CSV table of C-alpha atoms in Angstrom, one decimal:
chain,number,residue,atom,x,y,z
Y,26,UNK,CA,-25.3,-7.4,-159.9
Y,27,UNK,CA,-28.4,-8.3,-157.9
Y,28,UNK,CA,-27.3,-11.9,-157.7
Y,29,UNK,CA,-24.2,-10.7,-155.8
Y,30,UNK,CA,-25.8,-7.8,-153.9
Y,31,UNK,CA,-28.5,-9.7,-151.9
Y,32,UNK,CA,-26.4,-12.7,-150.9
Y,33,UNK,CA,-23.6,-10.4,-149.8
Y,34,UNK,CA,-26.0,-8.3,-147.8
Y,35,UNK,CA,-27.6,-11.3,-146.0
Y,36,UNK,CA,-24.2,-12.8,-145.2
Y,37,UNK,CA,-22.9,-9.5,-143.7
Y,38,UNK,CA,-26.1,-9.1,-141.6
Y,39,UNK,CA,-25.8,-12.7,-140.4
Y,40,UNK,CA,-22.2,-11.9,-139.3
Y,41,UNK,CA,-23.5,-9.1,-137.1
Y,42,UNK,CA,-22.4,-6.0,-139.1
Y,43,UNK,CA,-24.4,-2.8,-138.6
Y,44,UNK,CA,-27.0,-2.3,-141.3
Y,45,UNK,CA,-25.3,0.7,-142.8
Y,46,UNK,CA,-21.9,-1.1,-143.2
Y,47,UNK,CA,-23.6,-4.2,-144.5
Y,48,UNK,CA,-25.4,-2.3,-147.2
Y,49,UNK,CA,-22.4,-0.2,-148.2
Y,50,UNK,CA,-20.0,-3.2,-148.3
Y,51,UNK,CA,-22.5,-5.3,-150.3
Y,52,UNK,CA,-22.8,-2.5,-152.9
Y,53,UNK,CA,-18.9,-2.4,-153.1
Y,54,UNK,CA,-18.8,-6.1,-153.6
Y,55,UNK,CA,-21.6,-6.1,-156.3
Y,56,UNK,CA,-19.8,-3.3,-158.2
Y,57,UNK,CA,-16.4,-5.0,-158.0
Y,58,UNK,CA,-17.5,-8.4,-159.2
Y,59,UNK,CA,-20.6,-7.8,-161.2
Y,60,UNK,CA,-20.2,-4.6,-163.2
Y,61,UNK,CA,-17.7,-2.2,-164.9
Y,62,UNK,CA,-18.8,0.7,-162.7
Y,63,UNK,CA,-16.0,2.3,-160.6
Y,64,UNK,CA,-16.4,1.8,-156.8
Y,65,UNK,CA,-16.3,5.6,-156.5
Y,66,UNK,CA,-20.0,5.5,-157.5
Y,67,UNK,CA,-20.8,4.2,-154.0
Y,68,UNK,CA,-19.4,7.3,-152.4
Y,69,UNK,CA,-21.1,9.5,-154.9
Y,70,UNK,CA,-24.5,8.0,-154.3
Y,71,UNK,CA,-24.1,8.1,-150.6
Y,72,UNK,CA,-23.3,11.8,-150.6
Y,73,UNK,CA,-26.2,12.4,-153.1
Y,74,UNK,CA,-28.6,10.7,-150.7
Y,75,UNK,CA,-27.6,13.1,-148.0
Y,76,UNK,CA,-27.6,16.2,-150.2
Y,77,UNK,CA,-31.1,17.3,-149.2
Y,78,UNK,CA,-32.4,20.3,-147.3
Y,79,UNK,CA,-35.3,18.4,-145.6
Y,80,UNK,CA,-32.7,16.0,-144.1
Y,81,UNK,CA,-31.5,18.9,-141.9
Y,82,UNK,CA,-34.6,18.2,-139.8
Y,83,UNK,CA,-33.2,14.9,-138.7
Y,84,UNK,CA,-30.2,16.1,-136.5
Y,85,UNK,CA,-32.3,18.9,-135.1
Y,86,UNK,CA,-35.2,16.7,-134.0
Y,87,UNK,CA,-32.7,14.3,-132.5
Y,88,UNK,CA,-31.1,17.1,-130.6
Y,89,UNK,CA,-34.5,18.4,-129.4
Y,90,UNK,CA,-35.3,14.8,-128.2
Y,91,UNK,CA,-32.0,14.6,-126.3
Y,92,UNK,CA,-32.7,17.9,-124.6
Y,93,UNK,CA,-36.4,17.0,-123.8
Y,94,UNK,CA,-36.0,13.4,-122.6
Y,95,UNK,CA,-34.0,14.0,-119.5
Y,96,UNK,CA,-34.4,15.3,-115.9
Y,97,UNK,CA,-37.5,17.1,-114.9
Y,98,UNK,CA,-39.1,16.8,-118.3
Y,99,UNK,CA,-39.1,13.0,-118.2
Y,100,UNK,CA,-40.3,12.9,-114.6
Y,101,UNK,CA,-43.2,15.3,-115.4
Y,102,UNK,CA,-44.5,13.1,-118.2
Y,103,UNK,CA,-44.0,9.9,-116.1
Y,104,UNK,CA,-45.9,11.4,-113.2
Y,105,UNK,CA,-48.8,12.5,-115.4
Y,106,UNK,CA,-49.1,9.0,-117.0
Y,107,UNK,CA,-49.0,7.4,-113.5
Y,108,UNK,CA,-51.6,9.8,-112.1
Y,109,UNK,CA,-54.0,9.0,-115.0
Y,110,UNK,CA,-53.7,5.2,-115.0
Y,111,UNK,CA,-51.5,4.1,-112.1
Y,112,UNK,CA,-54.4,3.3,-109.9
Y,113,UNK,CA,-55.8,0.6,-112.3
Y,114,UNK,CA,-54.9,-3.1,-112.1
Y,115,UNK,CA,-51.6,-3.3,-113.9
Y,116,UNK,CA,-51.3,0.4,-113.3
Y,117,UNK,CA,-47.5,0.7,-113.6
Y,118,UNK,CA,-47.7,-1.2,-116.9
Y,119,UNK,CA,-50.4,1.1,-118.1
Y,120,UNK,CA,-48.3,4.1,-117.1
Y,121,UNK,CA,-45.4,2.6,-119.1
Y,122,UNK,CA,-47.6,2.5,-122.2
Y,123,UNK,CA,-49.2,6.0,-121.8
Y,124,UNK,CA,-45.8,7.6,-121.1
Y,125,UNK,CA,-44.4,6.0,-124.3
Y,126,UNK,CA,-47.3,7.6,-126.2
Y,127,UNK,CA,-46.6,11.0,-124.7
Y,128,UNK,CA,-42.8,10.7,-125.3
Y,129,UNK,CA,-43.5,9.8,-128.9
Y,130,UNK,CA,-44.7,13.4,-129.4
Y,131,UNK,CA,-41.3,14.5,-128.0
Y,132,UNK,CA,-38.7,12.2,-129.4
Y,133,UNK,CA,-40.0,10.8,-132.7
Y,134,UNK,CA,-37.9,7.7,-132.1
Y,135,UNK,CA,-38.8,4.2,-130.8
Y,136,UNK,CA,-35.2,3.5,-129.7
Y,137,UNK,CA,-35.0,6.8,-127.8
Y,138,UNK,CA,-38.3,6.1,-125.9
Y,139,UNK,CA,-37.1,2.6,-125.0
Y,140,UNK,CA,-33.6,3.6,-123.9
Y,141,UNK,CA,-34.7,6.7,-121.9
Y,142,UNK,CA,-38.1,6.8,-120.2
Y,143,UNK,CA,-38.7,3.1,-121.0
Y,144,UNK,CA,-35.7,2.1,-118.9
Y,145,UNK,CA,-37.0,4.1,-116.0
Y,146,UNK,CA,-40.4,2.5,-116.2
Y,147,UNK,CA,-38.9,-1.0,-116.3
Y,148,UNK,CA,-37.1,-0.3,-113.0
Y,149,UNK,CA,-40.3,1.2,-111.5
Y,150,UNK,CA,-42.3,-1.8,-112.6
Y,151,UNK,CA,-39.8,-4.3,-111.1
Y,152,UNK,CA,-39.9,-2.5,-107.8
Y,153,UNK,CA,-43.7,-2.6,-108.0
Y,154,UNK,CA,-43.8,-6.4,-108.2
Y,155,UNK,CA,-43.8,-7.0,-111.9
Y,156,UNK,CA,-41.6,-9.6,-113.6
Y,157,UNK,CA,-38.6,-7.8,-115.1
Y,158,UNK,CA,-38.7,-9.6,-118.4
Y,159,UNK,CA,-42.4,-8.8,-118.7
Y,160,UNK,CA,-41.7,-5.1,-118.0
Y,161,UNK,CA,-39.0,-5.2,-120.7
Y,162,UNK,CA,-41.4,-6.8,-123.2
Y,163,UNK,CA,-44.1,-4.2,-122.5
Y,164,UNK,CA,-41.6,-1.4,-123.0
Y,165,UNK,CA,-40.6,-2.9,-126.4
Y,166,UNK,CA,-44.3,-3.0,-127.5
Y,167,UNK,CA,-45.2,0.4,-126.1
Y,168,UNK,CA,-42.1,2.1,-127.8
Y,169,UNK,CA,-43.5,1.2,-131.2
Y,170,UNK,CA,-45.5,4.4,-131.3
Y,171,UNK,CA,-42.4,6.5,-131.3
Y,172,UNK,CA,-42.1,6.9,-135.1
Y,173,UNK,CA,-45.9,6.9,-135.6
Y,174,UNK,CA,-47.1,9.7,-133.3
Y,175,UNK,CA,-45.6,13.0,-134.7
Y,176,UNK,CA,-42.9,14.2,-134.9
Y,177,UNK,CA,-41.3,11.3,-136.7
Y,178,UNK,CA,-38.0,11.0,-138.4
Y,179,UNK,CA,-39.3,8.0,-140.4
Y,180,UNK,CA,-42.1,10.1,-141.7
Y,181,UNK,CA,-39.7,12.8,-142.8
Y,182,UNK,CA,-37.7,10.3,-144.8
Y,183,UNK,CA,-40.8,8.8,-146.3
Y,184,UNK,CA,-42.0,12.2,-147.5
Y,185,UNK,CA,-38.7,12.5,-149.4
Y,186,UNK,CA,-39.4,9.2,-151.2
Y,187,UNK,CA,-43.0,9.9,-152.2
Y,188,UNK,CA,-44.0,13.2,-153.7
Y,189,UNK,CA,-47.7,12.5,-153.1
Y,190,UNK,CA,-47.4,13.1,-149.4
Y,191,UNK,CA,-46.0,15.9,-147.2
Y,192,UNK,CA,-44.4,15.8,-143.8
Y,193,UNK,CA,-47.3,17.7,-142.4
Y,194,UNK,CA,-49.9,15.3,-143.8
Y,195,UNK,CA,-48.0,12.3,-142.5
Y,196,UNK,CA,-47.7,13.9,-139.1
Y,197,UNK,CA,-51.5,14.2,-138.9
Y,198,UNK,CA,-52.1,10.8,-140.4
Y,199,UNK,CA,-50.0,9.1,-137.7
Y,200,UNK,CA,-52.0,10.4,-134.7
Y,201,UNK,CA,-55.0,8.0,-134.7
Y,202,UNK,CA,-53.0,4.9,-135.7
Y,203,UNK,CA,-50.6,5.8,-132.9
Y,204,UNK,CA,-53.5,6.1,-130.4
Y,205,UNK,CA,-55.0,2.8,-131.7
Y,206,UNK,CA,-51.7,0.9,-131.1
Y,207,UNK,CA,-51.5,2.4,-127.6
Y,208,UNK,CA,-55.0,1.2,-126.8
Y,209,UNK,CA,-54.3,-2.3,-128.1
Y,210,UNK,CA,-51.1,-2.6,-126.0
Y,211,UNK,CA,-53.0,-1.3,-122.9
Y,212,UNK,CA,-55.6,-4.0,-123.5
Y,213,UNK,CA,-52.9,-6.6,-123.7
Y,214,UNK,CA,-51.3,-5.4,-120.5
Y,215,UNK,CA,-54.7,-5.4,-118.7
Y,216,UNK,CA,-55.2,-9.0,-119.7
Y,217,UNK,CA,-51.8,-10.2,-118.6
Y,218,UNK,CA,-52.0,-8.2,-115.3
Y,219,UNK,CA,-55.4,-9.8,-114.5
Y,220,UNK,CA,-54.0,-13.3,-115.2
Y,221,UNK,CA,-50.8,-12.8,-113.2
Y,222,UNK,CA,-52.4,-10.7,-110.5
Y,223,UNK,CA,-50.3,-7.6,-110.9
Y,224,UNK,CA,-51.8,-5.0,-108.5
Y,225,UNK,CA,-52.3,-1.3,-109.0
Y,226,UNK,CA,-49.3,0.9,-108.5
Y,227,UNK,CA,-50.9,3.7,-106.4
Y,228,UNK,CA,-54.2,4.8,-105.0
Y,229,UNK,CA,-56.4,6.9,-107.2
Y,230,UNK,CA,-55.4,10.5,-107.0
Y,231,UNK,CA,-57.9,13.3,-106.6
Y,232,UNK,CA,-58.9,15.5,-109.6
Y,233,UNK,CA,-57.0,18.3,-108.1
Y,234,UNK,CA,-53.8,16.3,-107.9
Y,235,UNK,CA,-54.3,15.1,-111.5
Y,236,UNK,CA,-54.8,18.7,-112.6
Y,237,UNK,CA,-51.7,19.9,-110.8
Y,238,UNK,CA,-49.5,17.1,-112.4
Y,239,UNK,CA,-51.1,17.8,-115.8
Y,240,UNK,CA,-50.4,21.5,-115.5
Y,241,UNK,CA,-46.7,20.7,-114.7
Y,242,UNK,CA,-46.4,18.5,-117.8
Y,243,UNK,CA,-48.1,20.9,-120.2
Y,244,UNK,CA,-44.9,22.7,-121.3
Y,245,UNK,CA,-43.3,19.3,-122.2
Y,246,UNK,CA,-46.3,18.0,-124.1
Y,247,UNK,CA,-46.9,21.3,-126.0
Y,248,UNK,CA,-44.0,20.5,-128.3
Y,249,UNK,CA,-46.2,18.3,-130.6
Y,250,UNK,CA,-48.8,21.1,-130.8
Y,251,UNK,CA,-46.1,23.6,-131.6
Y,252,UNK,CA,-44.7,21.5,-134.4
Y,253,UNK,CA,-47.9,20.2,-136.1
Y,254,UNK,CA,-49.7,23.5,-135.6
Y,255,UNK,CA,-46.9,25.6,-137.0
Y,256,UNK,CA,-46.5,23.3,-140.1
Y,257,UNK,CA,-50.3,23.2,-140.6
Y,258,UNK,CA,-50.8,27.0,-140.6
Y,259,UNK,CA,-47.7,27.6,-142.8
Y,260,UNK,CA,-45.8,29.4,-140.1
Y,261,UNK,CA,-42.7,27.3,-140.7
Y,262,UNK,CA,-41.5,24.3,-142.8
Y,263,UNK,CA,-40.8,20.9,-141.2
Y,264,UNK,CA,-37.1,21.7,-141.3
Y,265,UNK,CA,-37.6,25.1,-139.6
Y,266,UNK,CA,-39.9,23.3,-137.1
Y,267,UNK,CA,-37.0,21.1,-136.1
Y,268,UNK,CA,-34.8,24.1,-135.3
Y,269,UNK,CA,-37.7,25.7,-133.3
Y,270,UNK,CA,-38.1,22.5,-131.4
Y,271,UNK,CA,-34.5,22.7,-130.3
Y,272,UNK,CA,-34.9,26.3,-129.0
Y,273,UNK,CA,-38.2,25.4,-127.3
Y,274,UNK,CA,-36.6,22.4,-125.6
Y,275,UNK,CA,-33.7,24.7,-124.4
Y,276,UNK,CA,-36.1,27.3,-123.0
Y,277,UNK,CA,-38.4,24.9,-121.1
Y,278,UNK,CA,-35.4,22.9,-119.9
Y,279,UNK,CA,-33.5,25.9,-118.6
Y,280,UNK,CA,-36.2,28.3,-117.5
Y,281,UNK,CA,-39.4,26.3,-117.0
Y,282,UNK,CA,-38.2,23.1,-115.4
Y,283,UNK,CA,-34.7,24.4,-114.6
Y,284,UNK,CA,-33.2,20.9,-114.9
Y,285,UNK,CA,-31.0,21.7,-117.8
Y,286,UNK,CA,-27.6,23.3,-117.1
Y,287,UNK,CA,-25.1,24.8,-119.5
Y,288,UNK,CA,-22.6,22.3,-118.5
Y,289,UNK,CA,-25.0,19.5,-119.7
Y,290,UNK,CA,-25.0,20.8,-123.3
Y,291,UNK,CA,-21.7,19.4,-124.6
Y,292,UNK,CA,-22.7,15.8,-123.6
Y,293,UNK,CA,-26.2,16.3,-125.0
Y,294,UNK,CA,-24.8,17.6,-128.3
Y,295,UNK,CA,-22.3,14.8,-128.5
Y,296,UNK,CA,-25.1,12.1,-128.0
Y,297,UNK,CA,-27.3,13.8,-130.6
Y,298,UNK,CA,-24.3,14.0,-133.1
Y,299,UNK,CA,-23.6,10.3,-132.7
Y,300,UNK,CA,-27.3,9.3,-133.1
Y,301,UNK,CA,-27.6,11.6,-136.1
Y,302,UNK,CA,-24.5,10.3,-137.7
Y,303,UNK,CA,-25.8,6.7,-137.4
Y,304,UNK,CA,-29.1,7.7,-139.0
Y,305,UNK,CA,-27.5,9.6,-141.8
Y,306,UNK,CA,-25.0,6.9,-142.5
Y,307,UNK,CA,-27.9,4.4,-142.9
Y,308,UNK,CA,-29.6,6.7,-145.3
Y,309,UNK,CA,-26.5,7.2,-147.4
Y,310,UNK,CA,-25.9,3.5,-147.6
Y,311,UNK,CA,-29.5,2.9,-148.5
Y,312,UNK,CA,-29.3,5.4,-151.3
Y,313,UNK,CA,-26.4,3.5,-152.8
Y,314,UNK,CA,-28.2,0.2,-152.4
Y,315,UNK,CA,-31.3,1.6,-154.0
Y,316,UNK,CA,-29.2,2.9,-156.9
Y,317,UNK,CA,-28.1,-0.6,-157.8
Y,318,UNK,CA,-31.7,-1.8,-157.7
Y,319,UNK,CA,-32.7,0.9,-160.1
Y,320,UNK,CA,-30.0,0.4,-162.7
Y,321,UNK,CA,-30.8,-3.4,-162.5
Y,322,UNK,CA,-34.4,-2.6,-163.3
Y,323,UNK,CA,-35.7,-4.5,-160.2
Y,324,UNK,CA,-38.3,-1.9,-159.1
Y,325,UNK,CA,-39.7,-1.7,-162.6
Y,326,UNK,CA,-39.8,-5.5,-162.9
Y,327,UNK,CA,-41.6,-5.9,-159.5
Y,328,UNK,CA,-44.0,-3.1,-160.3
Y,329,UNK,CA,-45.0,-4.6,-163.7
Y,330,UNK,CA,-45.3,-8.1,-162.1
Y,331,UNK,CA,-47.6,-6.9,-159.3
Y,332,UNK,CA,-49.7,-4.8,-161.6
Y,333,UNK,CA,-50.1,-7.8,-163.9
Y,334,UNK,CA,-51.6,-9.7,-161.0
Y,335,UNK,CA,-54.5,-7.3,-161.1
Y,336,UNK,CA,-55.0,-7.3,-157.3
Y,337,UNK,CA,-57.8,-5.4,-155.6
Y,338,UNK,CA,-56.5,-2.6,-153.4
Y,339,UNK,CA,-57.2,-4.5,-150.2
Y,340,UNK,CA,-55.5,-7.6,-151.5
Y,341,UNK,CA,-52.5,-5.5,-152.5
Y,342,UNK,CA,-52.3,-4.0,-149.0
Y,343,UNK,CA,-52.5,-7.4,-147.3
Y,344,UNK,CA,-49.7,-8.6,-149.6
Y,345,UNK,CA,-47.6,-5.5,-148.8
Y,346,UNK,CA,-48.2,-6.3,-145.1
Y,347,UNK,CA,-46.7,-9.8,-145.5
Y,348,UNK,CA,-43.8,-8.4,-147.6
Y,349,UNK,CA,-42.9,-5.7,-145.2
Y,350,UNK,CA,-43.2,-7.8,-142.1
Y,351,UNK,CA,-40.8,-10.3,-143.6
Y,352,UNK,CA,-38.5,-7.5,-144.7
Y,353,UNK,CA,-38.6,-6.0,-141.2
Y,354,UNK,CA,-37.2,-9.2,-139.8
Y,355,UNK,CA,-33.8,-8.3,-141.4
Y,356,UNK,CA,-33.9,-4.5,-141.9
Y,357,UNK,CA,-34.5,-1.4,-139.9
Y,358,UNK,CA,-37.3,1.1,-140.9
Y,359,UNK,CA,-35.2,3.8,-142.4
Y,360,UNK,CA,-33.4,1.7,-145.1
Y,361,UNK,CA,-36.7,-0.1,-145.6
Y,362,UNK,CA,-38.4,3.2,-146.5
Y,363,UNK,CA,-35.5,4.3,-148.8
Y,364,UNK,CA,-35.5,1.0,-150.7
Y,365,UNK,CA,-39.1,-0.1,-150.8
Y,366,UNK,CA,-41.2,3.1,-151.0
Y,367,UNK,CA,-40.0,4.1,-154.5
Y,368,UNK,CA,-41.1,0.6,-155.7
Y,369,UNK,CA,-44.4,0.2,-153.9
Y,370,UNK,CA,-45.8,3.7,-153.6
Y,371,UNK,CA,-46.4,4.2,-157.4
Y,372,UNK,CA,-48.3,0.9,-157.5
Y,373,UNK,CA,-50.5,1.9,-154.6
Y,374,UNK,CA,-51.2,5.2,-156.3
Y,375,UNK,CA,-52.2,3.4,-159.5
Y,376,UNK,CA,-54.6,1.3,-157.5
Y,377,UNK,CA,-56.3,4.4,-156.0
Y,378,UNK,CA,-55.1,3.8,-152.5
Y,379,UNK,CA,-54.9,7.1,-150.5
Y,380,UNK,CA,-51.2,8.1,-150.3
Y,381,UNK,CA,-51.4,8.9,-146.5
Y,382,UNK,CA,-53.1,5.6,-145.8
Y,383,UNK,CA,-50.5,3.6,-147.7
Y,384,UNK,CA,-47.7,5.6,-146.0
Y,385,UNK,CA,-48.9,4.8,-142.5
Y,386,UNK,CA,-49.4,1.1,-143.4
Y,387,UNK,CA,-45.7,1.0,-144.6
Y,388,UNK,CA,-44.4,2.9,-141.6
Y,389,UNK,CA,-46.3,0.8,-139.1
Y,390,UNK,CA,-45.2,-2.5,-140.7
Y,391,UNK,CA,-41.5,-1.5,-140.8
Y,392,UNK,CA,-41.6,-0.2,-137.3
Y,393,UNK,CA,-43.0,-3.5,-136.0
Y,394,UNK,CA,-39.8,-5.0,-137.3
Y,395,UNK,CA,-38.0,-3.3,-134.4
Y,396,UNK,CA,-39.8,-5.8,-132.1
Y,397,UNK,CA,-39.0,-9.0,-134.0
Y,398,UNK,CA,-35.8,-11.1,-134.1
Y,399,UNK,CA,-33.3,-11.6,-135.5
Y,400,UNK,CA,-32.5,-7.9,-136.1
Y,401,UNK,CA,-35.2,-6.3,-133.8
Y,402,UNK,CA,-33.3,-3.2,-132.5
Y,403,UNK,CA,-35.8,-2.6,-129.6
Y,404,UNK,CA,-35.1,-6.0,-128.2
Y,405,UNK,CA,-31.4,-5.4,-128.0
Y,406,UNK,CA,-31.7,-1.8,-126.7
Y,407,UNK,CA,-33.9,-3.0,-123.8
Y,408,UNK,CA,-31.7,-6.1,-123.3
Y,409,UNK,CA,-28.5,-4.0,-122.9
Y,410,UNK,CA,-30.0,-1.2,-120.8
Y,411,UNK,CA,-31.6,-3.3,-118.1
Y,412,UNK,CA,-29.4,-6.5,-118.5
Y,413,UNK,CA,-32.0,-9.0,-119.6
Y,414,UNK,CA,-31.3,-11.8,-122.1
Y,415,UNK,CA,-32.9,-11.2,-125.5
Y,416,UNK,CA,-34.4,-14.7,-125.5
Y,417,UNK,CA,-36.1,-14.0,-122.2
Y,418,UNK,CA,-37.7,-10.8,-123.6
Y,419,UNK,CA,-38.9,-12.6,-126.7
Y,420,UNK,CA,-40.7,-15.3,-124.6
Y,421,UNK,CA,-42.8,-12.5,-123.1
Y,422,UNK,CA,-43.7,-10.9,-126.4
Y,423,UNK,CA,-46.6,-13.1,-127.8
Y,424,UNK,CA,-49.5,-11.1,-126.1
Y,425,UNK,CA,-48.1,-7.9,-127.6
Y,426,UNK,CA,-47.4,-9.4,-131.0
Y,427,UNK,CA,-51.1,-10.3,-131.1
Y,428,UNK,CA,-52.1,-6.8,-130.0
Y,429,UNK,CA,-49.8,-5.1,-132.5
Y,430,UNK,CA,-51.0,-7.4,-135.3
Y,431,UNK,CA,-54.6,-6.6,-134.6
Y,432,UNK,CA,-53.8,-2.8,-134.7
Y,433,UNK,CA,-52.0,-3.3,-138.0
Y,434,UNK,CA,-54.9,-5.1,-139.5
Y,435,UNK,CA,-57.3,-2.4,-138.4
Y,436,UNK,CA,-55.0,0.3,-139.8
Y,437,UNK,CA,-54.8,-1.6,-143.1
Y,438,UNK,CA,-58.6,-2.3,-143.5
Y,439,UNK,CA,-59.9,1.1,-142.2
Y,440,UNK,CA,-58.4,3.9,-144.3
Y,441,UNK,CA,-60.2,6.6,-142.3
Y,442,UNK,CA,-57.8,6.0,-139.4
Y,443,UNK,CA,-55.0,7.4,-141.5
Y,444,UNK,CA,-56.9,9.8,-143.7
Y,445,UNK,CA,-59.5,11.5,-141.5
Y,446,UNK,CA,-57.3,13.9,-139.6
Y,447,UNK,CA,-55.2,15.0,-142.7
Y,448,UNK,CA,-58.5,15.7,-144.6
Y,449,UNK,CA,-60.2,17.7,-141.9
Y,450,UNK,CA,-57.0,19.7,-141.1
Y,451,UNK,CA,-56.6,20.8,-144.7
Y,452,UNK,CA,-53.6,18.6,-145.8
């Protein structure tokens, strides 16, 4: 069936079908023409892939993000970012990057960061004298930290595929790599701003002004502390944390910032439902796709082949980087995690690689695929929201590709970036 499955998948993706439909249809085709299994198996496996209590966290985190990334909450974080770095050369670009890192702790999604606050920052940068395509490319690069700084939907899905890690340990493991990626993108923006002569966005504020803006943003930024702290101290599970995040978002939106009205809730719930449905449909289709790979023995064959190469751990990680970067050109992170982690994680464990380190390497690699054509979802989100041609955005991306590649190499070669915080925090 594999000789039918993969060509069908690539043809459907090339025709522009959404990933979930491409995977599900390719499984139907493979079963119809390459096996005696009934097509009903596809539906069964898709439902089996969604029959999981931890998956309840996905729609609740999406709903919390929809509530938090609007109105006064967004403005509070953007103002804080601009007060901290807006006075530097390329200050509005720096504010774009810093605000993305802050929103990563609220939304857990790269696409949500790019479509919401990222779009606002592009317009602000354009008014401040930046080239619009450059502002869009910077937003694409800075949004990468969305699934890496906790909370992260991708990390929740990863923990379901690898029993050697927990959601809490992955949340802690992602903090330092997320900060490193943010710093590398800041450096790239500083260099481009110096070459192109982009000026600062505002005069340097006083310490009192910074303190006032920071105090106003504290309720929004406290969400990450609530989630990670609650999970760490055993107050609630990750799934329960997602529900608490929704109630927390409602409270600060309605009673602290007072920008959320009851009449806004139906639209927010509808957007969250649509986003959650898309995510869960991808996960269901990926489960059916992975089922065919398993019964065909592909994971076992690949595992035995790689083990037979007798690679050193570092060589294995570098090979995984190449594999995942190529895979990310054609596939979004969530199906990538569902399909590849059951194959690669056991091999990494056998080689003595720390499970949290390997998980972050995988997640960062697959997330970088959101920035690369032909599938790169971040490119098309930014392109559609601010009306820039994808090809124009891609031409502005090389400085950020270099910065992101350097960060990935450091994360791969320095395990402590991913293991130190989980170890000292008791995970």
